[in-house]
Short mmCIF file of C-alpha atoms in Angstrom, two decimals:
data_model
loop_
_atom_site.label_atom_id
_atom_site.label_comp_id
_atom_site.label_asym_id
_atom_site.label_seq_id
_atom_site.Cartn_x
_atom_site.Cartn_y
_atom_site.Cartn_z
CA MET A 1 -7.82 -80.40 -77.01
CA THR A 2 -9.11 -80.60 -73.46
CA PRO A 3 -11.27 -83.41 -72.00
CA ALA A 4 -14.28 -81.04 -71.71
CA LYS A 5 -14.24 -80.43 -75.45
CA THR A 6 -13.69 -84.00 -76.57
CA VAL A 7 -16.68 -85.36 -74.60
CA ALA A 8 -19.13 -83.00 -76.30
CA ASP A 9 -20.99 -85.34 -78.64
CA GLY A 10 -20.25 -88.57 -76.76
CA ARG A 11 -18.99 -90.45 -79.83
CA TYR A 12 -15.73 -92.39 -79.74
CA PRO A 13 -12.75 -90.36 -80.95
CA PRO A 14 -11.00 -91.91 -83.97
CA SER A 15 -8.66 -94.77 -83.01
CA TYR A 16 -7.85 -98.28 -84.11
CA TYR A 17 -9.85 -99.62 -81.18
CA ALA A 18 -12.98 -97.68 -82.09
CA ALA A 19 -12.66 -98.79 -85.71
CA SER A 20 -12.32 -102.48 -84.78
CA ARG A 21 -14.75 -102.76 -81.88
CA ALA A 22 -16.67 -106.02 -81.72
CA ILE A 23 -19.91 -104.70 -80.21
CA GLU A 24 -22.05 -101.84 -81.48
CA ARG A 25 -24.24 -100.30 -78.83
CA THR A 26 -27.24 -98.05 -79.10
CA PRO A 27 -26.79 -95.39 -76.39
CA VAL A 28 -29.78 -94.86 -74.10
CA PRO A 29 -29.57 -91.47 -72.33
CA LEU A 30 -30.99 -91.04 -68.84
CA MET A 31 -34.47 -89.51 -69.00
CA GLY A 32 -36.57 -88.79 -65.94
CA ASP A 33 -36.24 -90.23 -62.44
CA VAL A 34 -34.69 -93.66 -61.81
CA SER A 35 -33.98 -95.50 -58.56
CA ALA A 36 -31.33 -98.12 -57.80
CA ASP A 37 -29.38 -99.66 -54.95
CA VAL A 38 -26.17 -98.19 -56.37
CA CYS A 39 -25.48 -95.59 -59.03
CA VAL A 40 -22.07 -95.64 -60.70
CA VAL A 41 -20.70 -92.53 -62.43
CA GLY A 42 -18.53 -93.60 -65.36
CA ALA A 43 -18.57 -96.63 -67.62
CA GLY A 44 -14.83 -97.22 -67.77
CA TYR A 45 -13.04 -100.11 -66.12
CA SER A 46 -13.46 -98.89 -62.53
CA GLY A 47 -17.16 -98.30 -62.92
CA LEU A 48 -17.77 -101.47 -64.93
CA SER A 49 -15.78 -103.57 -62.44
CA ALA A 50 -17.64 -102.19 -59.42
CA ALA A 51 -21.00 -102.52 -61.18
CA LEU A 52 -20.43 -106.04 -62.44
CA HIS A 53 -19.17 -107.23 -59.06
CA LEU A 54 -22.27 -105.78 -57.38
CA ALA A 55 -24.63 -107.12 -60.05
CA GLU A 56 -23.17 -110.59 -59.51
CA LYS A 57 -24.23 -110.23 -55.86
CA GLY A 58 -27.79 -109.27 -56.79
CA PHE A 59 -27.62 -105.50 -56.42
CA LYS A 60 -29.69 -103.22 -58.65
CA VAL A 61 -27.03 -101.02 -60.28
CA VAL A 62 -27.34 -98.12 -62.75
CA ILE A 63 -24.33 -96.71 -64.56
CA VAL A 64 -24.44 -93.12 -65.84
CA GLU A 65 -21.82 -92.32 -68.52
CA ALA A 66 -21.18 -88.92 -70.13
CA ALA A 67 -20.15 -90.39 -73.45
CA GLU A 68 -20.16 -94.11 -74.33
CA VAL A 69 -18.86 -97.28 -72.64
CA GLY A 70 -15.07 -97.24 -72.58
CA TRP A 71 -14.91 -93.82 -74.19
CA GLY A 72 -12.01 -92.58 -72.04
CA ALA A 73 -8.77 -94.29 -70.99
CA SER A 74 -10.46 -97.70 -70.81
CA GLY A 75 -11.03 -97.74 -74.56
CA ARG A 76 -7.89 -95.96 -75.76
CA ASN A 77 -5.01 -97.39 -73.71
CA GLY A 78 -2.10 -99.61 -74.72
CA GLY A 79 -4.05 -102.77 -73.91
CA GLN A 80 -1.32 -104.13 -71.66
CA VAL A 81 -2.23 -106.11 -68.53
CA VAL A 82 0.63 -104.94 -66.33
CA ASN A 83 0.59 -106.10 -62.71
CA GLY A 84 1.30 -103.80 -59.84
CA LEU A 85 0.85 -100.09 -59.21
CA ASN A 86 2.82 -97.22 -60.69
CA ALA A 87 4.53 -96.78 -57.34
CA SER A 88 6.71 -99.84 -56.61
CA LEU A 89 6.27 -102.02 -53.54
CA GLU A 90 9.64 -100.68 -52.38
CA THR A 91 8.35 -97.09 -52.61
CA ILE A 92 5.10 -98.00 -50.86
CA GLU A 93 7.07 -99.67 -48.03
CA ARG A 94 9.30 -96.63 -47.66
CA ARG A 95 6.36 -94.23 -47.54
CA TYR A 96 3.72 -96.17 -45.69
CA GLY A 97 5.47 -98.99 -43.83
CA THR A 98 6.02 -102.72 -44.13
CA SER A 99 2.47 -103.77 -43.24
CA THR A 100 1.00 -101.63 -46.03
CA ALA A 101 3.55 -102.97 -48.52
CA ASN A 102 2.74 -106.52 -47.49
CA PHE A 103 -0.97 -105.75 -47.93
CA VAL A 104 -0.44 -104.28 -51.40
CA GLY A 105 1.93 -107.11 -52.36
CA GLY A 106 -0.81 -109.59 -51.64
CA LEU A 107 -3.19 -108.11 -54.19
CA VAL A 108 -1.17 -106.59 -57.03
CA GLN A 109 -1.96 -109.52 -59.33
CA GLU A 110 -5.63 -109.65 -58.41
CA GLY A 111 -6.76 -107.16 -61.06
CA ALA A 112 -5.34 -109.28 -63.82
CA GLY A 113 -7.05 -112.29 -62.33
CA ILE A 114 -10.43 -110.51 -62.51
CA ILE A 115 -9.87 -109.77 -66.20
CA TYR A 116 -8.89 -113.36 -67.03
CA ASP A 117 -11.82 -114.75 -65.10
CA TRP A 118 -14.42 -112.49 -66.72
CA VAL A 119 -13.07 -113.02 -70.22
CA ALA A 120 -13.44 -116.79 -69.76
CA ARG A 121 -16.70 -116.75 -67.82
CA TYR A 122 -18.58 -114.25 -69.98
CA GLY A 123 -16.98 -115.19 -73.29
CA ILE A 124 -15.59 -111.70 -73.92
CA ASP A 125 -14.03 -111.42 -77.38
CA CYS A 126 -11.02 -109.13 -76.79
CA ASP A 127 -8.04 -110.97 -78.30
CA LEU A 128 -6.51 -111.76 -74.90
CA LYS A 129 -2.96 -113.10 -74.88
CA ARG A 130 -0.70 -113.87 -71.93
CA GLY A 131 2.77 -112.52 -71.12
CA ASN A 132 4.35 -109.08 -71.05
CA ILE A 133 7.98 -108.07 -71.25
CA TYR A 134 9.86 -105.28 -69.48
CA ALA A 135 12.72 -104.21 -71.79
CA ALA A 136 16.02 -102.74 -70.52
CA TYR A 137 18.31 -100.33 -72.35
CA THR A 138 21.17 -100.36 -69.83
CA ALA A 139 22.93 -102.52 -67.25
CA GLN A 140 21.42 -100.30 -64.58
CA HIS A 141 17.95 -101.03 -65.93
CA MET A 142 18.75 -104.75 -65.68
CA ARG A 143 19.82 -104.43 -62.05
CA GLY A 144 16.49 -102.73 -61.38
CA LEU A 145 14.61 -105.63 -62.98
CA GLU A 146 16.58 -108.17 -60.94
CA ASP A 147 15.72 -106.23 -57.80
CA LYS A 148 12.06 -106.20 -58.81
CA GLN A 149 12.07 -109.96 -59.39
CA ALA A 150 13.57 -110.49 -55.92
CA LEU A 151 11.12 -108.08 -54.28
CA TRP A 152 8.07 -109.76 -55.85
CA ARG A 153 9.37 -113.17 -54.80
CA ARG A 154 9.46 -111.95 -51.22
CA HIS A 155 5.72 -111.24 -51.55
CA GLY A 156 5.03 -114.72 -52.90
CA MET A 157 5.00 -113.93 -56.62
CA ASP A 158 7.35 -115.88 -58.81
CA ASP A 159 6.05 -115.27 -62.35
CA HIS A 160 9.06 -113.27 -63.53
CA GLU A 161 11.79 -114.54 -65.85
CA ILE A 162 15.00 -112.57 -66.42
CA LEU A 163 16.19 -112.38 -70.02
CA ASP A 164 19.75 -111.61 -71.13
CA GLN A 165 20.45 -109.93 -74.45
CA GLU A 166 20.25 -113.18 -76.37
CA GLY A 167 17.06 -114.12 -74.53
CA ILE A 168 15.25 -110.89 -75.28
CA ARG A 169 16.15 -111.16 -78.98
CA ARG A 170 14.07 -114.36 -79.04
CA HIS A 171 11.03 -112.25 -78.12
CA ILE A 172 11.74 -108.85 -79.73
CA GLY A 173 13.19 -108.39 -83.21
CA SER A 174 15.23 -105.36 -82.18
CA THR A 175 18.83 -104.69 -81.18
CA ALA A 176 17.80 -101.79 -78.91
CA TYR A 177 17.74 -103.73 -75.64
CA VAL A 178 20.42 -105.30 -73.46
CA GLY A 179 17.93 -107.60 -71.73
CA GLY A 180 14.63 -107.64 -69.93
CA MET A 181 12.14 -109.58 -67.86
CA ILE A 182 8.96 -111.47 -68.67
CA ASP A 183 5.94 -111.33 -66.39
CA HIS A 184 4.14 -114.51 -67.33
CA SER A 185 1.05 -113.44 -65.36
CA GLY A 186 0.66 -110.27 -67.47
CA GLY A 187 -0.82 -110.03 -70.92
CA HIS A 188 -2.55 -107.85 -73.46
CA MET A 189 -5.89 -107.45 -75.22
CA HIS A 190 -8.16 -105.08 -77.20
CA PRO A 191 -9.09 -102.65 -74.41
CA LEU A 192 -12.31 -101.25 -75.86
CA ASN A 193 -13.65 -104.72 -76.63
CA LEU A 194 -12.87 -105.73 -73.03
CA ALA A 195 -14.95 -102.78 -71.75
CA LEU A 196 -17.78 -103.47 -74.17
CA GLY A 197 -17.76 -107.14 -73.19
CA GLU A 198 -17.95 -106.27 -69.51
CA ALA A 199 -20.81 -103.91 -70.20
CA LYS A 200 -22.67 -106.69 -72.00
CA ALA A 201 -22.03 -109.06 -69.06
CA PHE A 202 -23.31 -106.44 -66.61
CA GLU A 203 -26.48 -105.91 -68.64
CA SER A 204 -27.03 -109.68 -68.85
CA LEU A 205 -27.36 -109.65 -65.06
CA GLY A 206 -29.99 -106.88 -65.12
CA GLY A 207 -27.69 -103.89 -64.91
CA VAL A 208 -28.62 -100.65 -66.70
CA ILE A 209 -26.26 -98.26 -68.48
CA HIS A 210 -27.30 -94.74 -69.50
CA GLU A 211 -24.80 -93.33 -72.01
CA ARG A 212 -24.49 -89.81 -73.38
CA SER A 213 -25.72 -88.51 -70.05
CA PRO A 214 -23.15 -86.09 -68.58
CA VAL A 215 -23.51 -85.78 -64.82
CA THR A 216 -23.91 -82.22 -63.59
CA LYS A 217 -24.10 -82.84 -59.87
CA VAL A 218 -23.78 -85.52 -57.18
CA GLU A 219 -25.52 -84.84 -53.88
CA GLN A 220 -26.39 -86.75 -50.73
CA ASP A 221 -28.34 -86.41 -47.50
CA GLY A 222 -29.72 -88.72 -44.85
CA ALA A 223 -32.33 -90.09 -47.22
CA GLY A 224 -29.95 -91.16 -49.98
CA ALA A 225 -27.73 -89.97 -52.78
CA ARG A 226 -28.63 -88.50 -56.15
CA VAL A 227 -26.82 -88.32 -59.47
CA ILE A 228 -28.24 -85.54 -61.61
CA THR A 229 -28.00 -84.97 -65.35
CA ALA A 230 -29.58 -82.38 -67.63
CA GLN A 231 -32.53 -84.69 -68.36
CA GLY A 232 -32.76 -87.07 -65.44
CA ARG A 233 -31.85 -88.20 -61.97
CA VAL A 234 -30.85 -91.44 -60.30
CA THR A 235 -31.64 -91.86 -56.60
CA ALA A 236 -29.61 -94.56 -54.86
CA LYS A 237 -28.44 -95.75 -51.48
CA ALA A 238 -24.83 -95.23 -52.59
CA VAL A 239 -22.97 -93.54 -55.44
CA LEU A 240 -19.61 -94.68 -56.81
CA VAL A 241 -17.71 -91.91 -58.62
CA CYS A 242 -15.44 -93.47 -61.24
CA GLY A 243 -14.88 -90.67 -63.74
CA ASN A 244 -11.11 -90.64 -63.22
CA ALA A 245 -9.32 -88.34 -65.70
CA TYR A 246 -12.58 -87.27 -67.34
CA LEU A 247 -14.63 -86.39 -64.24
CA GLY A 248 -13.92 -82.65 -64.66
CA ASN A 249 -15.45 -80.53 -61.86
CA VAL A 250 -18.54 -82.66 -61.30
CA VAL A 251 -17.34 -83.43 -57.76
CA PRO A 252 -15.28 -80.39 -56.75
CA GLU A 253 -13.71 -82.16 -53.74
CA LEU A 254 -11.95 -84.54 -56.08
CA THR A 255 -10.71 -82.15 -58.77
CA ALA A 256 -7.40 -81.26 -57.14
CA ARG A 257 -6.54 -84.81 -56.14
CA VAL A 258 -5.45 -85.96 -59.62
CA MET A 259 -4.21 -84.41 -62.83
CA PRO A 260 -5.17 -85.52 -66.36
CA VAL A 261 -2.10 -86.62 -68.37
CA SER A 262 -2.32 -87.57 -72.01
CA THR A 263 -0.41 -90.39 -73.63
CA GLN A 264 -0.22 -91.15 -77.33
CA MET A 265 -0.64 -94.24 -79.51
CA MET A 266 -0.54 -95.20 -83.14
CA ALA A 267 -1.27 -98.32 -85.14
CA THR A 268 0.51 -99.30 -88.31
CA ALA A 269 -1.11 -100.68 -91.42
CA PRO A 270 -1.43 -104.47 -91.30
CA LEU A 271 2.04 -105.96 -91.57
CA GLY A 272 1.12 -109.50 -92.52
CA LYS A 273 1.63 -112.49 -90.26
CA GLU A 274 5.25 -113.18 -91.17
CA ARG A 275 6.50 -109.61 -90.82
CA ALA A 276 4.57 -109.05 -87.59
CA GLU A 277 5.87 -112.23 -85.96
CA ALA A 278 9.42 -111.28 -86.88
CA LEU A 279 8.94 -108.21 -84.66
CA LEU A 280 7.42 -110.03 -81.70
CA PRO A 281 7.91 -113.80 -82.21
CA SER A 282 6.29 -114.84 -78.93
CA GLY A 283 3.36 -112.46 -79.28
CA MET A 284 3.92 -110.79 -75.90
CA CYS A 285 3.47 -107.09 -75.31
CA VAL A 286 6.45 -104.91 -74.34
CA GLU A 287 7.16 -101.83 -72.31
CA ASP A 288 10.58 -100.45 -71.55
CA VAL A 289 11.60 -99.45 -68.03
CA ARG A 290 12.40 -95.77 -68.56
CA TYR A 291 10.49 -93.09 -66.73
CA ILE A 292 9.04 -91.80 -70.03
CA LEU A 293 8.59 -95.13 -71.72
CA ASP A 294 7.59 -96.70 -74.99
CA TYR A 295 5.14 -99.63 -75.09
CA PHE A 296 4.00 -101.81 -77.97
CA ARG A 297 2.28 -104.99 -79.01
CA LEU A 298 0.70 -106.74 -81.99
CA SER A 299 -3.02 -106.55 -82.73
CA ALA A 300 -5.03 -109.55 -83.86
CA ASP A 301 -4.84 -108.35 -87.48
CA HIS A 302 -1.02 -108.07 -87.32
CA ARG A 303 -0.61 -104.33 -86.83
CA LEU A 304 2.00 -102.95 -84.47
CA ILE A 305 0.35 -100.72 -81.82
CA PHE A 306 3.03 -98.37 -80.47
CA GLY A 307 2.58 -95.82 -77.68
CA GLY A 308 4.48 -93.52 -75.40
CA GLY A 309 5.06 -89.94 -74.29
CA VAL A 310 3.12 -87.81 -71.85
CA VAL A 311 1.61 -84.34 -71.86
CA TYR A 312 0.75 -83.01 -68.38
CA GLY A 313 -2.60 -81.33 -68.08
CA GLY A 314 -4.34 -83.61 -70.56
CA THR A 315 -3.91 -81.70 -73.81
CA ASP A 316 -3.12 -83.50 -77.11
CA PRO A 317 0.06 -82.92 -79.10
CA ALA A 318 -0.43 -81.25 -82.49
CA ASP A 319 0.92 -84.29 -84.37
CA VAL A 320 0.91 -87.68 -82.62
CA VAL A 321 2.73 -89.46 -85.45
CA ALA A 322 5.51 -86.86 -85.52
CA LYS A 323 5.94 -87.32 -81.77
CA LEU A 324 6.01 -91.12 -81.76
CA ARG A 325 7.57 -92.02 -85.11
CA PRO A 326 11.20 -91.39 -84.07
CA ASN A 327 10.79 -93.73 -81.12
CA LEU A 328 9.26 -96.41 -83.32
CA ASP A 329 12.09 -96.08 -85.81
CA LYS A 330 14.66 -96.36 -83.04
CA VAL A 331 13.25 -99.67 -81.80
CA PHE A 332 12.27 -101.07 -85.18
CA PRO A 333 14.24 -99.33 -87.98
CA GLN A 334 12.94 -102.05 -90.33
CA LEU A 335 9.53 -100.33 -90.15
CA LYS A 336 10.60 -96.96 -91.58
CA ASP A 337 8.57 -97.59 -94.72
CA VAL A 338 5.39 -98.62 -92.89
CA THR A 339 2.23 -96.52 -93.11
CA ILE A 340 0.54 -95.38 -89.90
CA ASP A 341 -3.20 -95.95 -90.24
CA TYR A 342 -4.37 -94.58 -86.89
CA ALA A 343 -3.00 -92.16 -84.26
CA TRP A 344 -4.76 -90.96 -81.13
CA SER A 345 -4.38 -89.64 -77.60
CA GLY A 346 -6.11 -90.38 -74.31
CA ASN A 347 -5.90 -89.19 -70.74
CA PHE A 348 -5.09 -91.07 -67.58
CA ALA A 349 -5.39 -89.63 -64.08
CA LEU A 350 -2.08 -89.06 -62.28
CA SER A 351 -1.85 -88.87 -58.50
CA PHE A 352 1.21 -87.10 -57.12
CA SER A 353 2.21 -90.20 -55.11
CA ARG A 354 1.58 -92.51 -58.10
CA VAL A 355 -0.65 -94.56 -55.75
CA PRO A 356 -4.34 -94.89 -56.70
CA GLN A 357 -6.82 -93.29 -54.31
CA LEU A 358 -9.92 -94.80 -52.75
CA GLY A 359 -12.12 -92.79 -50.44
CA ARG A 360 -15.53 -91.68 -49.33
CA LEU A 361 -17.23 -88.30 -49.27
CA GLY A 362 -19.82 -88.25 -46.53
CA GLU A 363 -21.63 -91.49 -45.88
CA ARG A 364 -22.91 -92.43 -49.32
CA VAL A 365 -20.47 -91.26 -52.01
CA TYR A 366 -17.40 -93.39 -52.74
CA PHE A 367 -14.67 -92.74 -55.30
CA ALA A 368 -11.68 -94.39 -56.97
CA HIS A 369 -9.17 -92.74 -59.27
CA GLY A 370 -5.52 -91.90 -59.91
CA TYR A 371 -4.11 -95.15 -61.34
CA SER A 372 -1.24 -93.14 -62.86
CA GLY A 373 -0.80 -95.20 -66.00
CA HIS A 374 -1.41 -98.63 -64.47
CA GLY A 375 -5.17 -98.50 -64.74
CA ILE A 376 -6.10 -101.71 -66.53
CA THR A 377 -5.39 -103.96 -63.56
CA GLY A 378 -5.71 -101.31 -60.82
CA SER A 379 -9.20 -100.23 -61.93
CA HIS A 380 -10.50 -103.80 -61.94
CA LEU A 381 -9.10 -104.40 -58.48
CA PHE A 382 -10.41 -101.12 -57.04
CA GLY A 383 -13.81 -101.72 -58.61
CA ARG A 384 -13.98 -104.98 -56.68
CA ILE A 385 -12.93 -103.21 -53.48
CA LEU A 386 -15.60 -100.51 -54.00
CA GLY A 387 -18.15 -103.27 -54.37
CA GLU A 388 -16.94 -104.86 -51.12
CA ALA A 389 -17.31 -101.50 -49.33
CA VAL A 390 -20.90 -101.03 -50.54
CA ARG A 391 -21.70 -104.53 -49.29
CA GLY A 392 -20.37 -103.62 -45.83
CA ASP A 393 -16.87 -105.15 -45.97
CA LEU A 394 -14.57 -102.15 -45.51
CA THR A 395 -11.41 -104.11 -44.65
CA ARG A 396 -9.50 -103.45 -47.87
CA PHE A 397 -11.26 -100.17 -48.68
CA ASP A 398 -10.22 -98.61 -45.36
CA THR A 399 -6.59 -99.64 -45.83
CA PHE A 400 -6.36 -97.70 -49.09
CA ALA A 401 -8.61 -94.87 -47.92
CA SER A 402 -6.31 -94.28 -44.93
CA LEU A 403 -3.26 -93.60 -47.13
CA PRO A 404 -2.63 -89.84 -47.22
CA TRP A 405 -2.99 -88.13 -50.57
CA ILE A 406 -0.35 -85.57 -51.53
CA PRO A 407 -1.32 -82.37 -53.37
CA PHE A 408 0.59 -81.42 -56.54
CA PRO A 409 3.17 -78.66 -56.10
CA GLY A 410 1.82 -75.44 -57.50
CA GLY A 411 -1.80 -76.35 -56.85
CA ARG A 412 -4.37 -76.71 -59.63
CA MET A 413 -3.13 -73.67 -61.57
CA PHE A 414 0.55 -74.64 -61.84
CA ARG A 415 0.58 -78.41 -61.29
CA ALA A 416 1.12 -79.19 -64.98
CA GLN A 417 4.06 -76.81 -65.25
CA TYR A 418 5.73 -78.25 -62.12
CA SER A 419 5.15 -81.81 -63.34
CA THR A 420 6.59 -80.93 -66.74
CA LEU A 421 9.75 -79.64 -65.08
CA GLY A 422 10.01 -82.92 -63.19
CA SER A 423 9.51 -84.90 -66.38
CA TRP A 424 12.38 -83.03 -68.05
CA TRP A 425 14.67 -84.18 -65.26
CA TYR A 426 13.61 -87.79 -65.63
CA ALA A 427 13.82 -87.56 -69.42
CA LEU A 428 17.45 -86.42 -68.99
CA LYS A 429 18.06 -89.42 -66.76
CA ASP A 430 16.52 -91.66 -69.45
CA ARG A 431 18.84 -90.21 -72.11
CA LEU A 432 21.90 -90.63 -69.90
CA GLY A 433 20.90 -94.16 -68.91
CA TRP A 434 20.80 -93.41 -65.18
#
């Protein structure tokens, strides 16, 4: 199904996260005219991060959300705090130069730091644990991880630990991998509970969230900017557009910049503490290093949450379990008898360059999107940078805004087909171990 159809009633789609959320909210739709210093469109991580950073500085901020807090990617993702952007620092240096790579290298761990700080400061109950593992299937994968460790060290980050085959077996109860690498500064958590906790923190500082209020139009002139819904309007000095993969055509200038891509997840029945810890003895989350990767972790109630796969264009596969189960059985054949309790899909926004985009439309409308599968940390970072820009500090905003964005081959009509062809090539490389 398409994003436009799934947002219709505003309720959370079925998932393990929705079923186990720690906070129940009563949505308050936007009714009538409201004024604010800043209006944020979207109550996902980007919008919540920007709003909370601004609220901490005393700004009057109103968030307008089409569905409910964390309804999109922020409440459905793998829950893995993975540092960096989808595009590697090496790729960024090759495309944009050494100074840009050095700039990005200085802040790729900042998004995780924001999460860790807010979880501690606001007492957010989201089952946060530290450490994530990159798992390698081949010797070539291991050489890539060793290169990544060296590259990050050059940028002052030394949180990575290389694991040989014996080492990775101490962390993952599987014979599938030849080795890997731990990022000790990474981690994992319950993503929807993180979003709900951030929303609660924002509201504790006087912030206002209007849910189930789809935006129909964003406009601006010399007097201000306005966010318009079917039943209300917010007038503000600035608008931050943070709809990402679920923005639709609300801001036509942004529609062609990114493409919605769905990824799939499932959660097993509770395995029990002993069986769960045999799978992941150190409790870290895992992602492999293939182009079309698998990722997995344990939940607080000892389920295995397993995800992977992509569908370009943002549609859902007919049977998520049928798509993911063979991959799960390959990594953990000892789970072939395990029941799958939940299976779901969610969209992330892909940019063609795999680099997130920050920018401004006119004088008063700012946007951030296109995290390309690395949105948990990137969105928190870019939310902070959006807040800096609104407060008048454009130093970091302008650096990202100046990076050229690249249109998808085939334009809006054929971008999914072209991207699918590209994914077939990379899937072949994955199968051949290149």
